Coordinates of C-alpha atoms and ligand atoms in Angstrom, one line a residue:
M1 CA -108.1 37.2 -9.1
M2 CA -107.6 35.4 -5.6
K3 CA -103.6 35.0 -4.8
S4 CA -102.7 33.2 -2.0
I5 CA -99.2 33.7 0.6
A6 CA -97.7 32.5 3.3
G7 CA -94.3 32.8 4.6
A8 CA -93.6 31.7 8.1
G9 CA -90.2 29.3 8.1
K10 CA -89.0 31.5 5.7
V11 CA -86.9 34.3 4.9
I12 CA -85.9 36.8 2.7
K13 CA -82.4 36.7 0.9
G14 CA -80.8 37.8 -1.6
S15 CA -80.4 41.1 -4.0
L16 CA -83.8 42.1 -5.9
T17 CA -84.1 45.2 -8.7
V18 CA -87.2 46.4 -8.3
P19 CA -89.5 48.1 -11.9
G20 CA -88.9 51.7 -13.0
D21 CA -90.3 54.6 -10.9
K22 CA -94.0 55.4 -11.1
S23 CA -94.1 59.5 -10.4
I24 CA -90.9 60.2 -12.5
S25 CA -92.1 57.4 -15.4
H26 CA -95.2 59.8 -16.4
R27 CA -92.7 62.7 -16.0
A28 CA -90.4 61.7 -18.0
V29 CA -92.8 60.8 -21.1
M30 CA -94.8 63.7 -20.2
F31 CA -91.5 65.9 -20.5
S32 CA -90.1 64.5 -23.6
A33 CA -93.4 64.6 -25.6
L34 CA -93.2 68.4 -25.1
A35 CA -89.9 69.2 -25.5
K36 CA -88.8 68.9 -29.4
G37 CA -86.6 66.1 -30.6
E38 CA -85.9 62.6 -29.3
T39 CA -85.5 61.4 -26.4
K40 CA -84.5 57.9 -24.6
V41 CA -86.3 56.6 -20.9
K42 CA -84.9 53.3 -20.1
G43 CA -85.9 51.7 -16.8
F44 CA -89.6 52.9 -17.7
L45 CA -92.5 51.3 -15.4
P46 CA -94.3 49.7 -17.9
G47 CA -97.7 49.4 -15.6
E48 CA -100.8 50.3 -16.4
D49 CA -100.9 53.7 -15.0
C50 CA -98.0 54.7 -16.7
L51 CA -98.9 52.9 -20.3
S52 CA -102.1 54.8 -20.0
T53 CA -99.5 58.6 -20.1
I54 CA -98.5 57.3 -23.2
S55 CA -101.7 56.3 -24.5
V56 CA -102.5 59.4 -24.0
F57 CA -99.7 61.6 -25.6
R58 CA -100.2 59.1 -28.8
K59 CA -103.3 60.2 -29.5
M60 CA -102.8 64.0 -29.0
G61 CA -100.2 63.5 -32.1
V62 CA -96.7 61.9 -30.1
S63 CA -94.3 59.2 -31.6
I64 CA -94.0 57.0 -28.6
E65 CA -92.1 53.6 -29.2
Q66 CA -92.1 51.4 -26.2
E67 CA -90.9 48.5 -25.5
Q68 CA -90.5 46.8 -22.1
D69 CA -89.5 49.3 -19.8
S70 CA -87.9 51.7 -23.0
V71 CA -89.1 54.3 -24.7
W72 CA -88.5 56.9 -27.5
I73 CA -90.7 59.3 -27.5
Q74 CA -90.3 61.9 -30.0
G75 CA -91.3 64.8 -28.6
L76 CA -93.6 68.2 -31.3
G77 CA -92.4 70.7 -28.8
L78 CA -94.4 73.1 -25.6
H79 CA -96.8 74.1 -29.2
G80 CA -96.9 71.4 -31.6
L81 CA -100.1 68.7 -29.1
K82 CA -102.1 68.6 -32.1
A83 CA -106.0 68.4 -30.2
P84 CA -107.2 64.8 -30.2
E85 CA -110.1 62.8 -32.0
E86 CA -111.5 60.7 -29.2
V87 CA -111.5 61.5 -25.4
L88 CA -107.8 60.8 -23.3
Y89 CA -109.1 57.8 -21.7
C90 CA -106.6 57.9 -18.0
G91 CA -107.7 54.9 -16.5
N92 CA -106.8 54.6 -12.2
S93 CA -104.1 57.2 -13.0
G94 CA -104.7 60.4 -10.7
T95 CA -101.3 61.6 -11.8
T96 CA -102.3 61.3 -15.7
M97 CA -105.1 63.4 -14.9
R98 CA -104.4 66.1 -13.0
L99 CA -101.3 66.7 -14.6
M100 CA -102.5 66.6 -18.2
A101 CA -105.9 68.5 -17.1
G102 CA -102.7 71.6 -16.7
I103 CA -101.3 70.6 -19.8
L104 CA -104.3 70.8 -21.8
A105 CA -105.3 74.3 -20.5
G106 CA -103.2 75.7 -22.4
Q107 CA -103.9 74.6 -25.3
S108 CA -104.8 76.2 -28.4
F109 CA -108.0 72.9 -28.9
S110 CA -110.3 71.5 -26.7
S111 CA -110.0 67.8 -25.0
C112 CA -111.7 65.8 -22.6
L113 CA -110.0 63.6 -20.0
T114 CA -111.5 61.0 -18.3
G115 CA -110.8 57.6 -16.0
D116 CA -112.1 54.7 -14.3
E117 CA -114.8 54.4 -11.9
S118 CA -112.7 54.9 -9.3
L119 CA -110.2 57.8 -11.1
E120 CA -114.6 59.7 -11.7
K121 CA -114.5 59.5 -8.2
R122 CA -111.2 61.3 -6.7
P123 CA -111.4 65.1 -6.0
M124 CA -110.3 67.8 -9.1
K125 CA -111.5 70.4 -8.0
R126 CA -108.2 70.4 -5.9
V127 CA -106.4 71.1 -9.7
C128 CA -109.4 72.7 -11.7
L129 CA -110.2 75.9 -9.1
P130 CA -106.7 77.0 -9.2
L131 CA -106.0 76.8 -13.1
E132 CA -109.8 78.4 -13.5
K133 CA -107.8 81.0 -11.4
M134 CA -105.3 81.6 -14.5
G135 CA -108.0 81.2 -17.1
A136 CA -108.9 78.2 -17.6
K137 CA -112.4 76.6 -18.8
I138 CA -112.8 73.0 -16.9
K139 CA -116.0 72.0 -16.6
M140 CA -115.3 69.1 -14.0
Q141 CA -118.9 66.7 -15.5
G142 CA -118.8 64.8 -12.7
E143 CA -121.3 65.1 -9.8
K144 CA -118.8 66.3 -6.9
G145 CA -116.3 67.9 -9.0
T146 CA -115.0 65.0 -10.9
A147 CA -114.2 63.4 -13.9
P148 CA -114.7 63.2 -16.6
L149 CA -113.3 67.2 -17.6
E150 CA -114.4 68.8 -20.6
I151 CA -111.5 71.3 -20.7
S152 CA -111.7 74.2 -23.6
G153 CA -107.6 75.6 -24.0
S154 CA -107.1 79.1 -23.2
L155 CA -104.7 82.0 -22.6
L156 CA -103.6 81.6 -18.8
K157 CA -102.1 83.9 -17.0
G158 CA -99.8 83.3 -14.2
I159 CA -100.9 82.9 -10.2
C160 CA -99.2 82.5 -7.1
Y161 CA -101.5 79.2 -5.2
E162 CA -101.5 79.5 -2.5
S163 CA -102.1 75.0 -2.3
P164 CA -104.0 73.8 1.3
V165 CA -102.6 69.7 0.6
A166 CA -98.9 69.2 0.2
S167 CA -99.7 67.4 -3.4
A168 CA -97.4 67.2 -6.3
Q169 CA -100.0 66.1 -8.8
V170 CA -101.8 69.7 -8.0
K171 CA -97.8 71.6 -8.3
S172 CA -97.8 70.1 -11.2
S173 CA -100.5 70.6 -13.2
V174 CA -100.5 74.7 -12.5
L175 CA -97.3 75.0 -12.5
L176 CA -97.3 73.0 -16.3
A177 CA -99.9 75.1 -17.2
G178 CA -97.6 77.9 -16.1
L179 CA -95.5 77.1 -18.9
Y180 CA -98.1 78.3 -20.8
A181 CA -98.9 81.7 -19.0
K182 CA -98.3 85.0 -19.5
G183 CA -95.4 85.9 -16.4
K184 CA -95.0 84.2 -13.3
T185 CA -96.3 81.2 -11.8
S186 CA -96.0 79.9 -8.2
V187 CA -97.5 77.0 -6.0
I188 CA -97.1 77.6 -2.1
E189 CA -97.3 73.9 0.2
P190 CA -97.6 73.3 3.2
S191 CA -94.4 71.4 3.0
L192 CA -92.4 70.1 0.4
S193 CA -94.4 67.0 -1.4
R194 CA -92.3 65.1 -4.3
D195 CA -90.6 66.9 -6.4
H196 CA -89.9 64.9 -9.2
T197 CA -91.3 67.6 -12.1
E198 CA -88.8 70.8 -10.3
R199 CA -85.8 68.9 -10.7
L200 CA -87.3 67.0 -14.8
L201 CA -88.0 70.4 -15.9
G202 CA -84.3 72.3 -14.8
A203 CA -83.0 69.0 -16.3
M204 CA -84.9 70.5 -19.3
G205 CA -83.3 73.2 -19.8
V206 CA -86.2 75.1 -17.7
E207 CA -85.8 77.2 -15.3
C208 CA -87.5 76.5 -11.6
S209 CA -87.1 78.0 -8.3
T210 CA -87.5 76.7 -4.5
K211 CA -87.2 78.8 -2.1
T212 CA -88.4 77.4 2.0
L213 CA -91.2 80.6 3.6
E214 CA -90.6 81.8 7.1
D215 CA -93.8 79.8 8.2
G216 CA -92.1 76.5 6.6
R217 CA -93.8 76.8 3.9
V218 CA -92.5 76.3 0.3
E219 CA -93.2 78.5 -2.4
I220 CA -92.1 77.0 -6.2
S221 CA -92.0 79.2 -9.3
L222 CA -91.6 79.6 -13.0
E223 CA -92.0 82.1 -15.6
G224 CA -93.8 80.8 -18.8
G225 CA -92.7 80.9 -21.8
Q226 CA -89.7 78.4 -20.8
E227 CA -89.2 75.9 -24.1
L228 CA -88.7 71.9 -23.0
K229 CA -84.9 70.3 -24.4
A230 CA -84.7 67.1 -25.2
L231 CA -83.1 64.7 -23.1
S232 CA -79.0 64.9 -24.7
E233 CA -77.9 61.4 -23.1
E234 CA -80.3 58.2 -22.2
Y235 CA -82.7 58.9 -19.3
L236 CA -82.7 56.3 -16.3
V237 CA -85.7 56.1 -14.2
P238 CA -84.3 55.0 -11.3
G239 CA -86.0 52.3 -9.3
D240 CA -89.3 52.7 -6.8
I241 CA -88.9 53.8 -3.3
S242 CA -92.2 52.8 -2.9
S243 CA -92.3 49.3 -4.5
A244 CA -89.4 49.1 -3.2
A245 CA -91.0 49.4 -0.1
Y246 CA -92.7 46.1 0.0
F247 CA -89.6 44.1 0.3
M248 CA -87.7 46.5 2.8
A249 CA -90.9 45.6 5.7
S250 CA -90.8 42.2 4.1
V251 CA -87.2 41.6 5.6
F252 CA -88.9 42.6 9.1
F253 CA -91.7 39.7 9.3
L254 CA -89.1 36.5 8.7
P255 CA -86.1 36.9 11.3
G256 CA -82.6 35.9 10.1
S257 CA -83.1 38.2 6.5
T258 CA -81.4 40.2 4.3
L259 CA -81.6 42.0 1.0
R260 CA -80.2 44.0 -1.6
L261 CA -82.2 46.4 -3.3
K262 CA -80.6 47.8 -6.1
N263 CA -81.1 51.0 -7.8
I264 CA -83.1 52.5 -6.3
G265 CA -84.5 56.7 -6.0
L266 CA -83.2 58.0 -2.9
N267 CA -85.1 61.7 -3.9
P268 CA -85.5 63.1 -0.2
S269 CA -88.8 64.0 -0.7
R270 CA -89.5 60.1 -1.2
C271 CA -87.4 58.5 1.6
G272 CA -89.1 58.9 4.3
I273 CA -89.7 55.4 4.4
L274 CA -86.3 55.1 5.2
T275 CA -86.7 58.0 8.2
V276 CA -89.3 56.0 9.7
L277 CA -87.8 52.6 9.3
E278 CA -84.5 53.7 11.2
K279 CA -86.8 55.3 14.3
M280 CA -88.1 52.1 14.2
G281 CA -85.0 50.8 14.8
A282 CA -83.7 49.6 11.3
K283 CA -80.2 48.5 10.6
I284 CA -80.4 50.0 6.9
S285 CA -76.9 51.4 5.1
L286 CA -77.2 53.3 1.7
E287 CA -74.3 51.7 -1.3
N288 CA -73.4 52.7 -4.7
C289 CA -75.2 56.3 -4.9
S290 CA -75.1 58.6 -7.3
T291 CA -76.9 61.5 -9.0
V292 CA -78.5 61.7 -12.2
Y293 CA -80.5 64.3 -13.9
G294 CA -81.0 65.7 -10.7
E295 CA -82.0 62.7 -9.4
E296 CA -80.5 60.3 -6.5
R297 CA -80.2 57.1 -6.4
G298 CA -78.8 53.9 -4.7
D299 CA -78.5 50.7 -3.6
I300 CA -80.6 50.0 0.2
Y301 CA -79.1 47.3 1.8
L302 CA -81.2 45.7 4.8
E303 CA -80.7 42.9 7.9
Y304 CA -83.7 42.0 10.3
G305 CA -84.6 43.2 13.7
P306 CA -86.8 44.1 15.5
L307 CA -88.8 47.0 15.9
K308 CA -90.8 49.4 17.9
A309 CA -93.4 51.7 17.3
V310 CA -92.8 55.1 16.2
D311 CA -95.3 58.0 15.7
I312 CA -95.7 59.4 11.4
G313 CA -97.1 62.9 11.3
G314 CA -96.7 66.1 10.2
D315 CA -93.3 67.1 7.2
L316 CA -92.9 63.7 7.2
I317 CA -96.6 62.5 5.5
P318 CA -96.5 63.8 2.3
R319 CA -92.6 61.9 2.1
L320 CA -94.6 58.9 2.3
I321 CA -97.9 59.0 1.5
D322 CA -97.7 55.5 -0.9
E323 CA -96.2 54.0 1.4
L324 CA -98.7 54.5 4.9
P325 CA -100.7 51.7 3.8
L326 CA -97.7 49.7 4.3
L327 CA -96.9 51.1 7.7
A328 CA -100.1 50.2 9.0
I329 CA -98.5 46.8 8.7
L330 CA -95.5 47.5 9.8
A331 CA -96.8 48.5 12.1
T332 CA -98.4 45.3 14.0
I333 CA -95.3 43.8 14.1
A334 CA -93.5 47.1 16.0
E335 CA -93.4 47.0 19.6
G336 CA -95.7 49.0 21.3
E337 CA -98.3 51.4 19.3
T338 CA -98.2 52.9 15.7
R339 CA -100.3 56.5 15.6
I340 CA -100.7 58.0 12.2
Y341 CA -101.9 61.4 12.1
D342 CA -102.0 64.5 10.1
A343 CA -102.5 61.6 6.8
A344 CA -106.4 63.2 5.7
E345 CA -105.0 63.1 2.2
L346 CA -105.7 58.8 2.6
K347 CA -109.0 59.6 2.7
V348 CA -109.3 60.2 -1.8
K349 CA -106.4 57.8 -2.8
E350 CA -106.6 54.6 -5.7
S351 CA -109.2 53.3 -1.9
N352 CA -110.0 55.3 1.4
R353 CA -107.0 53.8 2.7
I354 CA -107.9 54.3 5.7
K355 CA -111.0 52.6 5.9
A356 CA -109.0 50.1 3.3
C357 CA -106.3 49.3 6.4
V358 CA -109.0 49.2 9.5
E359 CA -111.2 47.1 8.5
N360 CA -109.0 45.0 7.1
L361 CA -106.8 44.5 10.1
Q362 CA -110.0 44.2 12.5
C363 CA -110.7 41.2 10.3
L364 CA -107.4 39.8 11.0
G365 CA -108.3 40.0 14.9
I366 CA -105.7 43.9 14.7
S367 CA -107.6 46.0 16.7
A368 CA -106.7 48.7 14.5
V369 CA -109.1 51.8 15.0
E370 CA -110.1 54.4 12.8
T371 CA -109.1 58.1 13.1
E372 CA -109.9 61.9 11.4
D373 CA -107.0 61.7 10.2
G374 CA -105.4 58.7 10.1
M375 CA -105.1 55.6 12.6
I376 CA -104.1 54.0 15.1
I377 CA -102.4 50.4 15.2
P378 CA -101.5 47.8 18.5
G379 CA -98.1 46.0 18.0
K380 CA -97.0 42.8 19.0
G381 CA -93.6 43.3 19.4
S382 CA -92.7 39.6 18.3
V383 CA -93.8 38.0 15.6
F384 CA -96.7 36.0 15.6
S385 CA -98.4 33.4 14.1
L386 CA -101.2 34.6 11.9
E387 CA -103.8 33.0 10.5
G388 CA -104.6 33.9 6.8
K389 CA -108.0 35.6 6.1
T390 CA -109.5 35.9 2.3
I391 CA -108.7 39.8 1.9
P392 CA -110.3 42.7 0.3
S393 CA -108.2 44.8 -2.4
F394 CA -110.4 47.3 -2.1
L395 CA -109.0 47.7 -6.1
D396 CA -106.0 49.9 -4.8
H397 CA -103.1 48.3 -5.8
R398 CA -101.2 49.1 -2.9
I399 CA -103.6 48.2 -0.5
A400 CA -103.1 44.5 -2.3
M401 CA -99.6 44.8 -2.1
S402 CA -99.0 45.4 1.7
F403 CA -102.1 42.5 2.9
S404 CA -99.6 40.5 0.8
V405 CA -96.8 41.1 3.1
L406 CA -98.7 40.6 6.0
G407 CA -99.5 37.7 4.2
L408 CA -95.8 35.9 5.3
L409 CA -96.4 35.5 8.6
C410 CA -98.9 32.3 7.4
K411 CA -98.7 29.2 8.0
A412 CA -99.0 27.5 4.1
E413 CA -102.0 25.4 5.4
N414 CA -103.2 28.6 6.1
P415 CA -102.5 31.6 3.5
M416 CA -103.2 35.0 3.6
Q417 CA -105.7 35.4 0.7
I418 CA -105.8 38.6 -1.6
E419 CA -108.7 39.5 -3.4
D420 CA -108.9 40.6 -6.8
S421 CA -104.9 41.0 -6.7
E422 CA -105.1 41.8 -9.9
C423 CA -104.6 45.8 -8.8
I424 CA -101.5 45.2 -8.6
Q425 CA -100.6 45.6 -12.5
I426 CA -101.1 49.4 -11.9
S427 CA -97.9 49.7 -10.4
Y428 CA -95.6 46.4 -9.9
P429 CA -96.7 43.8 -12.3
N430 CA -94.5 41.7 -11.5
F431 CA -94.7 42.1 -8.0
F432 CA -96.1 38.1 -6.9
K433 CA -93.1 37.2 -9.2
D434 CA -90.2 39.1 -7.4
F435 CA -91.4 37.7 -4.2
E436 CA -91.1 34.6 -5.2
K437 CA -87.5 35.3 -6.3
V438 CA -86.6 36.5 -2.6
L439 CA -88.5 34.3 -0.7
D440 CA -86.2 30.8 0.8
E441 CA -86.6 28.3 2.4
G442 CA -84.8 29.2 4.8
Ligands
S3P501 C1 -97.7 60.8 -7.7 C2 -98.1 62.2 -6.4 C3 -99.1 61.7 -5.4 C4 -99.0 60.5 -5.1 C5 -99.1 59.8 -6.2 C6 -98.5 60.3 -7.5 C7 -97.0 62.1 -8.4 O1 -100.3 62.5 -4.7 O2 -99.9 59.7 -4.6 O3 -99.3 57.7 -6.5 O4 -96.6 61.3 -9.4 O5 -97.5 63.5 -8.7 P1 -101.0 63.3 -4.0 O6 -99.9 64.3 -5.6 O7 -101.9 64.0 -4.8 O8 -100.1 63.9 -3.1

């Protein structure tokens, strides 16, 4: 489906609630399924990725009722999953496949994880290798260490795994396998990746410790055999800061804009976008902040203002990894040149996001440059009038949404046209409807 976007002369106004956090929605379903008893989840993200997680657990005997953003999960306990009779299809969802690999490695049955064309090209060795060190038996049936993954459940032993990448999916996969392993399992990562797994496991009664080592790396550990307790109160998933980010950025494309984003997750391991926006000169205030089951949340208020370019790299990268395509777009209206580095991980996301951003920006006449581990984007310093073009989404939801934001600069008679925009269903089914809600005639 082709989608046209134009916003020149308009403003962003009002307030918006975005859908629930994708990473937390996955984990809320997974961990509740592994706890004994019922957990109620509200604010669940009913995007395709999280629905894949629900479908995988249903195939292993877990009863899950879902109605829009409400989910009721009847957990079967750590050892209650049943052998699936069919393959477990994970769709486009890397989080489903990688975290499930950890859970399935320690079961008493065999299983097979598959995905769509894009997921079956993404690297799975990064989880299979440490899991095999724990004693897992996994056959990567793809040619290059890729899915389908055939997993024969086995007895696992705890390990200390030094991960070369700061990846929450790798960390979570190993820690979840660690619940089934004998002894202690630790993951050492180069810098802290999103820590929703640690926080939700903690809220469910699992002791999981995090410490920063002398060299700056972070070690996360847990002991095997710990049972998960179903949450006694309904779990309210906060709004996804990665989805809110598209609207935060939009404010800076249209002079005179103001916006309040309500109940957004403010876990520091996800807030790199706020750090960068502030460094770029944005005025942001946080209101109504609270913490529920270990996850901070609050409202974010933003006002239009000019932005200046900054360098983005180092420990910040894992804290804003999914926002980097959007930051490449924001860079085009900042004063000066933006450099994104230490971000080679972008090459193995739903698309090669460095290539996708640079090619699309170049197609629009913006001379972005691809580097080994990031990109360099020239800024304009002031809002300019952009000639809309037909832009491929690379079937990647974050590329489609980022270039939609850039479309705000286009005039109605010459809009930005996003090809295959239905991929947005992965994480934000009502994205364009929400855009219309806050885009005002000015
Ligand atoms: C996620 C972790 C990140 C992120 C992805 C969701 C998660 O991936 O890009 O969208 O829920 O754990 P990596 O862990 O591979 O960096």
